[in-house]
mmCIF file of C-alpha atoms in Angstrom:
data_model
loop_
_atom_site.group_PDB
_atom_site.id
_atom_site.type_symbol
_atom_site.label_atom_id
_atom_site.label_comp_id
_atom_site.label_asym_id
_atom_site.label_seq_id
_atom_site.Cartn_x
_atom_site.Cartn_y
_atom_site.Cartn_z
ATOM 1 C CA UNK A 1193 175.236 93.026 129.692
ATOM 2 C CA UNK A 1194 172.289 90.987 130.576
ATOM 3 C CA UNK A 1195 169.515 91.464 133.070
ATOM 4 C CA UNK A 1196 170.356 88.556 135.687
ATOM 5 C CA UNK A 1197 167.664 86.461 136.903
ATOM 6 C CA UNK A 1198 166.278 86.827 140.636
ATOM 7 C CA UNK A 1199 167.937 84.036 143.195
ATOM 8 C CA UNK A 1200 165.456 82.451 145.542
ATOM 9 C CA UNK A 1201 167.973 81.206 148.090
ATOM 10 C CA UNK A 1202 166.837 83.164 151.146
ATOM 11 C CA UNK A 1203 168.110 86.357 152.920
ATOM 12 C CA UNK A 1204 171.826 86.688 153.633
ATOM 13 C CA UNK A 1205 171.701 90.094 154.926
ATOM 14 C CA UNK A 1206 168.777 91.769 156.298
ATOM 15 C CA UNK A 1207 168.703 95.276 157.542
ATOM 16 C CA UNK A 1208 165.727 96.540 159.686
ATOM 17 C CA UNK A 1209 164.252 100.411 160.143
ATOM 18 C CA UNK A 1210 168.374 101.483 159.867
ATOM 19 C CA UNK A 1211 168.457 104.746 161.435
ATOM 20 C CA UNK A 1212 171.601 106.995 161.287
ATOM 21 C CA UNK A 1213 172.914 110.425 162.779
ATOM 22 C CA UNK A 1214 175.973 112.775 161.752
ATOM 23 C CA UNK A 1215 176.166 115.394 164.763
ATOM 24 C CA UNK A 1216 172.500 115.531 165.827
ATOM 25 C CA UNK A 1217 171.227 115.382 161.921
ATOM 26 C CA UNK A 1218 169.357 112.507 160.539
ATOM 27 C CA UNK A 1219 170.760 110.505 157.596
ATOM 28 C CA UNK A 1220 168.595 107.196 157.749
ATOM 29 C CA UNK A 1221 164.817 107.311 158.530
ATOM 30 C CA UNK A 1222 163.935 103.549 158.980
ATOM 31 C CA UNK A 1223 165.649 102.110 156.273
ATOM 32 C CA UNK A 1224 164.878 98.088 155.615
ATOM 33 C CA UNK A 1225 165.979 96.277 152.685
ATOM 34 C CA UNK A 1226 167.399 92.175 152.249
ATOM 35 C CA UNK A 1227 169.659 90.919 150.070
ATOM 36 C CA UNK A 1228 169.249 87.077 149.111
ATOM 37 C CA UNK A 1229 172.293 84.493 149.167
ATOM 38 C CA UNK A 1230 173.516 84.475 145.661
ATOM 39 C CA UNK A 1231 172.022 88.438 144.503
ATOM 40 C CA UNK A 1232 173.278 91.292 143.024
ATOM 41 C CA UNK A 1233 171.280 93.881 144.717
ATOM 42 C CA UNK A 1234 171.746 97.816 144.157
ATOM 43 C CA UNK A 1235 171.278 101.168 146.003
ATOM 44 C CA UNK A 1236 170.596 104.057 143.567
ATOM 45 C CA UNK A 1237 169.393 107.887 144.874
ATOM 46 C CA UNK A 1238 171.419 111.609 144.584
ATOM 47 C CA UNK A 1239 173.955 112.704 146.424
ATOM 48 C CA UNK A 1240 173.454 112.677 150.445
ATOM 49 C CA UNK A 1241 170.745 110.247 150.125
ATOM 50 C CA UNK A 1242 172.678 108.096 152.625
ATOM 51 C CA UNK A 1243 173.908 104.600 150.219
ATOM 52 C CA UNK A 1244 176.965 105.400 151.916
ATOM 53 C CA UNK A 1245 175.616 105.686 155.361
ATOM 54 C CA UNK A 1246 174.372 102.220 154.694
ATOM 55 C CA UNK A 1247 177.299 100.539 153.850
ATOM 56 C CA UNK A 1248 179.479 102.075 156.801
ATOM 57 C CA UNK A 1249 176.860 100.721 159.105
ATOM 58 C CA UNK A 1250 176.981 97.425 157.818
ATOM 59 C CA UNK A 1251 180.476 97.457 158.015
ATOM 60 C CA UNK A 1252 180.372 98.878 161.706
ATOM 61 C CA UNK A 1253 182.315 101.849 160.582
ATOM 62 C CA UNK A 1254 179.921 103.768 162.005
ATOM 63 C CA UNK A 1255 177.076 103.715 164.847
ATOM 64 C CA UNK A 1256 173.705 103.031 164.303
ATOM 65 C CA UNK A 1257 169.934 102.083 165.348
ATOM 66 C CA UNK A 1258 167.965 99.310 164.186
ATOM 67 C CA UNK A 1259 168.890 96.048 163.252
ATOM 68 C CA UNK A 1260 171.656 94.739 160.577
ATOM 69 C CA UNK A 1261 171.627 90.854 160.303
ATOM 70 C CA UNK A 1262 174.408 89.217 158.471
ATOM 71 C CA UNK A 1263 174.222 84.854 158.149
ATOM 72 C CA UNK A 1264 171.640 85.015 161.479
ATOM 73 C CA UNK A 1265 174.539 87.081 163.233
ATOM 74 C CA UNK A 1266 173.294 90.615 164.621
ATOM 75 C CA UNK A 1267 176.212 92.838 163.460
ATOM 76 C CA UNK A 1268 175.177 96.151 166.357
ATOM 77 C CA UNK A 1269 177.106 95.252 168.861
ATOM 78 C CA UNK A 1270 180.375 93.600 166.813
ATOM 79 C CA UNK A 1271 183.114 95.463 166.186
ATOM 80 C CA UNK A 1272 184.702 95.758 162.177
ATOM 81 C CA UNK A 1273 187.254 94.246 162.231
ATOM 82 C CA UNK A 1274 185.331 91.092 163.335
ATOM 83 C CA UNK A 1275 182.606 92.188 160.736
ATOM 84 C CA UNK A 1276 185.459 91.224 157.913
ATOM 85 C CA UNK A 1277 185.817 87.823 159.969
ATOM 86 C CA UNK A 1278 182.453 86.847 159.404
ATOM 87 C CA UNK A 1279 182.732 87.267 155.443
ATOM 88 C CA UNK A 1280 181.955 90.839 154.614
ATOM 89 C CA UNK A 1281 184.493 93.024 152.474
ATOM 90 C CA UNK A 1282 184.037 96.088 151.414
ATOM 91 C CA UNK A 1283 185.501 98.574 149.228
ATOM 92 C CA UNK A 1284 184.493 102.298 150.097
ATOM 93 C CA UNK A 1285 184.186 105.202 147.961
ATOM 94 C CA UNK A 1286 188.137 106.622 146.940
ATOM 95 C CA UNK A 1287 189.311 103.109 147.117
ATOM 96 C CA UNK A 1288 191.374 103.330 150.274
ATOM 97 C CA UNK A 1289 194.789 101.706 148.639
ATOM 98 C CA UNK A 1290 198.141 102.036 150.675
ATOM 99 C CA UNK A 1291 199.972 103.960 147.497
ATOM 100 C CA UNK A 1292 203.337 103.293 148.891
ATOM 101 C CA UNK A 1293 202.920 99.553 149.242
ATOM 102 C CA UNK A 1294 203.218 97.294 146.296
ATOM 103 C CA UNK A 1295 200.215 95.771 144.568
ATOM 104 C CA UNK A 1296 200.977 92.493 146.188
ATOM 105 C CA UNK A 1297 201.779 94.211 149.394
ATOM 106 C CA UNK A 1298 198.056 95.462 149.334
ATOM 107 C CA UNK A 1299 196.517 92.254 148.118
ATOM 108 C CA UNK A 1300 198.245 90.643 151.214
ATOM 109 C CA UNK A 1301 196.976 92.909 153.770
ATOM 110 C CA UNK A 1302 193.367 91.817 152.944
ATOM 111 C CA UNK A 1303 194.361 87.541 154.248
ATOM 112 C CA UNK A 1304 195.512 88.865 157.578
ATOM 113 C CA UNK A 1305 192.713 86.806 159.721
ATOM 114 C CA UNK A 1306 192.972 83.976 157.352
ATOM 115 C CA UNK A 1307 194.881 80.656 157.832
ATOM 116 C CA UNK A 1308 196.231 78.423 155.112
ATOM 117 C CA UNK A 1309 198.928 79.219 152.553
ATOM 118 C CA UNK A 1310 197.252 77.257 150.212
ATOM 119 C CA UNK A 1311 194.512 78.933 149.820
ATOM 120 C CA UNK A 1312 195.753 82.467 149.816
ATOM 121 C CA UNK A 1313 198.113 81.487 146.718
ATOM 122 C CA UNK A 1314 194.666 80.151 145.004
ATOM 123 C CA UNK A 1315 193.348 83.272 145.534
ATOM 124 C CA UNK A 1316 195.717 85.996 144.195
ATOM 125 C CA UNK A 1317 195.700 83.042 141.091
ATOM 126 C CA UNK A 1318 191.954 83.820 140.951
ATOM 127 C CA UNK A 1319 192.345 87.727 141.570
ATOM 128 C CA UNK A 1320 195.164 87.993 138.759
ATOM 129 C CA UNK A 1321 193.178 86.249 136.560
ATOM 130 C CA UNK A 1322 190.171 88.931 137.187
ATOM 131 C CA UNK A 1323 192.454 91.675 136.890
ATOM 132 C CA UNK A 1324 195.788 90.929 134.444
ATOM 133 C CA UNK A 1325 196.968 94.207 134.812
ATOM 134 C CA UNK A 1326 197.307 93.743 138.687
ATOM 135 C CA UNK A 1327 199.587 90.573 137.840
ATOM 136 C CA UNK A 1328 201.490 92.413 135.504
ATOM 137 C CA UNK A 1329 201.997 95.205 138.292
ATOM 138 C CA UNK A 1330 202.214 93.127 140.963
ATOM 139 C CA UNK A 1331 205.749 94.521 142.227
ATOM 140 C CA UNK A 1332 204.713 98.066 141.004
ATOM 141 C CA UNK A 1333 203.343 100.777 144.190
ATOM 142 C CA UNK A 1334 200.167 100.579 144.193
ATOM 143 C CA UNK A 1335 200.163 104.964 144.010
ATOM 144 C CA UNK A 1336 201.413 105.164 140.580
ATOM 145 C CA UNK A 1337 198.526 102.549 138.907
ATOM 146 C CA UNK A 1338 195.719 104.777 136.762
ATOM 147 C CA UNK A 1339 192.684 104.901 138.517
ATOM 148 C CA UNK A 1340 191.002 102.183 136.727
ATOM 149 C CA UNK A 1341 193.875 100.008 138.212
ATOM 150 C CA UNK A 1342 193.377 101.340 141.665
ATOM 151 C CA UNK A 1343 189.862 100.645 141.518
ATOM 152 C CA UNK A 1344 190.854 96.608 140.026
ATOM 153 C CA UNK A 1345 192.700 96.736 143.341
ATOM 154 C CA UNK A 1346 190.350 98.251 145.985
ATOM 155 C CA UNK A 1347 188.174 95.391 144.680
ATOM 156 C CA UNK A 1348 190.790 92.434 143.966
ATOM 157 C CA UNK A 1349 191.760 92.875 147.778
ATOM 158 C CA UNK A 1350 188.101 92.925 149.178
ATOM 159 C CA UNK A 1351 187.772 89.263 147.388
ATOM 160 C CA UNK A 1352 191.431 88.462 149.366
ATOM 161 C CA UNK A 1353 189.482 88.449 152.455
ATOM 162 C CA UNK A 1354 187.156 85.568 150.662
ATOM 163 C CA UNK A 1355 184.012 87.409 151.793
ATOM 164 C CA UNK A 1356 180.730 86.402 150.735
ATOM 165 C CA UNK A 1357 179.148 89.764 150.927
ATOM 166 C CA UNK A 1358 180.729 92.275 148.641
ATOM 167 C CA UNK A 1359 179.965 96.021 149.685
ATOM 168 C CA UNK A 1360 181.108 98.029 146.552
ATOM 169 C CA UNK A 1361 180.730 102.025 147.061
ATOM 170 C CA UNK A 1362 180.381 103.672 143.561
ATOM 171 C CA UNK A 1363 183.255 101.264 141.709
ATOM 172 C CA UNK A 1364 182.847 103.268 138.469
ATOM 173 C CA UNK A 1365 183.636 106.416 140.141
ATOM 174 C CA UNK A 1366 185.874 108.963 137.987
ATOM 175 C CA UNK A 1367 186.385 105.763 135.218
ATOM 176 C CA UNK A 1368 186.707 106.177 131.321
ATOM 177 C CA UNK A 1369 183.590 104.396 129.382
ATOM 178 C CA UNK A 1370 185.563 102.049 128.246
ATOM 179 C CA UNK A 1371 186.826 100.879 132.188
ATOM 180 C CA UNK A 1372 183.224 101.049 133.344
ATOM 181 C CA UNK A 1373 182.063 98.854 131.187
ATOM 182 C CA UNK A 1374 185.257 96.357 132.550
ATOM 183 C CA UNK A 1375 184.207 97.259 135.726
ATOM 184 C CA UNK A 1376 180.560 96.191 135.743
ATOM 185 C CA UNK A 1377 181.142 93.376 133.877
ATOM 186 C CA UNK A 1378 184.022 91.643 136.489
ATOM 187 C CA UNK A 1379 181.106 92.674 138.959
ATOM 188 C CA UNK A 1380 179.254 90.068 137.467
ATOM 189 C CA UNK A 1381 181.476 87.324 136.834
ATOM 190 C CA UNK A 1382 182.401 87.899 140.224
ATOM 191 C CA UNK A 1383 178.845 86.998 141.287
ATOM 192 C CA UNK A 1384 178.544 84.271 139.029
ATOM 193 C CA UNK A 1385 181.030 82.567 141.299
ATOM 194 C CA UNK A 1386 178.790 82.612 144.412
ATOM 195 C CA UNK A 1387 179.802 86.144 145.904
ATOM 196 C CA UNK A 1388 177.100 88.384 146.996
ATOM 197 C CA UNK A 1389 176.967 91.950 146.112
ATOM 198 C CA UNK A 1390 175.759 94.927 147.293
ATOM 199 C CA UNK A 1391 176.199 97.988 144.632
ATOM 200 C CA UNK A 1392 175.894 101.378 145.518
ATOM 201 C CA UNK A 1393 176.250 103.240 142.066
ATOM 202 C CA UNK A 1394 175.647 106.686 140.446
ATOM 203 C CA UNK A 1395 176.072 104.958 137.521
ATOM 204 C CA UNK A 1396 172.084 103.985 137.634
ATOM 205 C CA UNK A 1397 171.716 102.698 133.676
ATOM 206 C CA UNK A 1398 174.491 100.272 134.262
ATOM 207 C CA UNK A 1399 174.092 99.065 137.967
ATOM 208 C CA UNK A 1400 170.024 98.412 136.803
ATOM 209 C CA UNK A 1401 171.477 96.832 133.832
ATOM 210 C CA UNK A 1402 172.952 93.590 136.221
ATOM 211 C CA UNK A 1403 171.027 94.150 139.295
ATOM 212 C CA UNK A 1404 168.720 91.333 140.143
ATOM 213 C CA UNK A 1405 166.646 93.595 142.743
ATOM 214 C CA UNK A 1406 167.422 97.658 143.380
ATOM 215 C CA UNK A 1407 166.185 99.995 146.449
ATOM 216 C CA UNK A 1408 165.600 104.143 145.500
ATOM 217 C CA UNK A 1409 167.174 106.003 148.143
ATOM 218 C CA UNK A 1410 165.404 109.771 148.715
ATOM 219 C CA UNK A 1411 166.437 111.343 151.853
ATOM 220 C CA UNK A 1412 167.725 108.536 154.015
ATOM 221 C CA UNK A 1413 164.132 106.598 152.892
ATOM 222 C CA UNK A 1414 163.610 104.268 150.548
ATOM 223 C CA UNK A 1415 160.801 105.342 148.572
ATOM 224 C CA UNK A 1416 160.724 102.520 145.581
ATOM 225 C CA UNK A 1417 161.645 98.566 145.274
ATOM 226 C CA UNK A 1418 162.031 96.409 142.144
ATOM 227 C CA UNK A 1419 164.111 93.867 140.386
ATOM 228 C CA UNK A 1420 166.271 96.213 137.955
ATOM 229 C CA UNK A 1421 164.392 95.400 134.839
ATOM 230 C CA UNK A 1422 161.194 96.879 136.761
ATOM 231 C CA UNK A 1423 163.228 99.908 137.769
ATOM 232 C CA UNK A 1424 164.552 100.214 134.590
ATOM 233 C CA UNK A 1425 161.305 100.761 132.824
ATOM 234 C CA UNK A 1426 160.279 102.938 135.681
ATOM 235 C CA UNK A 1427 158.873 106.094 134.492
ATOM 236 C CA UNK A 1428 159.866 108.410 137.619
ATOM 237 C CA UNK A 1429 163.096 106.185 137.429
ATOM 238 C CA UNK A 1430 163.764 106.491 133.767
ATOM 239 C CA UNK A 1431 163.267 110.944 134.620
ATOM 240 C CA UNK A 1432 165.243 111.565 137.965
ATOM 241 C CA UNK A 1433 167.907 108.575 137.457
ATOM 242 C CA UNK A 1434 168.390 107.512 133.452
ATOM 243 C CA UNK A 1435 168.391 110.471 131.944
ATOM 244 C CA UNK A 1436 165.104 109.434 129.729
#
């Protein structure tokens, strides 16, 4: 994998002293962070220091103070399902696949606000050729692919609903080697086609590896900022994170 080079092309989403609350406890102390048209950018931190939190906010999943800013839209007071709408998809931790529907049956649930035939068909052509174990599985439910394959899925139907922000919530969760490394690298040829991402990843080596910027999670803070090369050679980083 390469280190990607930084994009200059302006914040798409911008998120602004996030604060968040599960039953009277704090999860998010202030948290601000952008992520630029065009970037991969990447959440790393331990368990329960709120990446998650982050992404279900963004996604209006769940409620929030502060201010989220998606394409110059405030996202607070619009509901999710008009969050998709505006071009964000995102595919939580556990995947969230209907295992009784077909593959194609859960590819099609994702173009449910769109319009044009056309362009549906062009993109399960450009989601099978992503994943060609999908195609060949198309007719197959979706509850008896490996998890590899349900994880191809969780993310092959996020890009159904043509989004331009991805939200991906630890993709290489409970993965062989072998399907990380296909993982991550779809990630990027993904972005290479204009999609924004926004990793959060245990898998801190690897999501460093193609992030072109990366925000340290502690606590519901954010305590460090960096492209992912700077990260990378991070002492403290390279200790808590890489396992130098």
């Amino acid at each position: 994998m390469r280190q990607a080079s930084i994009r200059q092309a302006g914040p798409q989403l911008e998120v602004r002293n996030l604060e968040v609350r599960y039953n009277g406890i704090q999860a998010l102390h202030g948290v601000s962070f952008k992520v630029n048209r065009g970037e991969i950018v990447t959440l790393i931190g331990a368990n329960g220091a709120g990446k998650s939190s982050i992404l279900r906010a963004i996604s209006g999943l769940i409620r929030f103070t502060g201010d989220i800013v998606f394409d110059g839209s405030d996202l607070g007071p619009i509901p999710a399902h008009s969050i998709v709408g505006l071009g964000i998809a995102h595919v939580p931790e556990g995947r969230g696949i209907f295992g009784n529907l077909t593959v194609q049956e859960n590819l099609h649930l994702a173009t449910w606000q769109r319009q044009g035939k056309g362009e549906v068909e062009a993109d399960y052509d450009r989601v099978f050729a992503l994943f060609p174990r999908l195609k060949e599985r198309r007719q197959q439910p979706a509850g008896t692919l490996s998890g590899g394959e349900q994880q191809m899925l969780a993310v092959g139907r996020a890009l159904m609903s043509r989004g331009r922000l991805l939200l991906l919530d630890e993709p290489s969760m409970g993965l062989a080697p072998r399907l990380v490394q296909e993982i991550f690298r779809i990630i990027e040829d993904i972005n290479r086609t204009g999609t924004t991402i926004l990793l959060v990843e245990q898998n801190a080596n690897m999501a460093l590896r193609i992030a072109h910027r990366a925000y340290v999670l502690e606590t519901g803070r954010v305590v460090l900022a960096g492209t992912g090369l700077e990260l990378s050679d991070n002492p403290r980083i390279k200790e808590a994170y890489l396992g130098a």
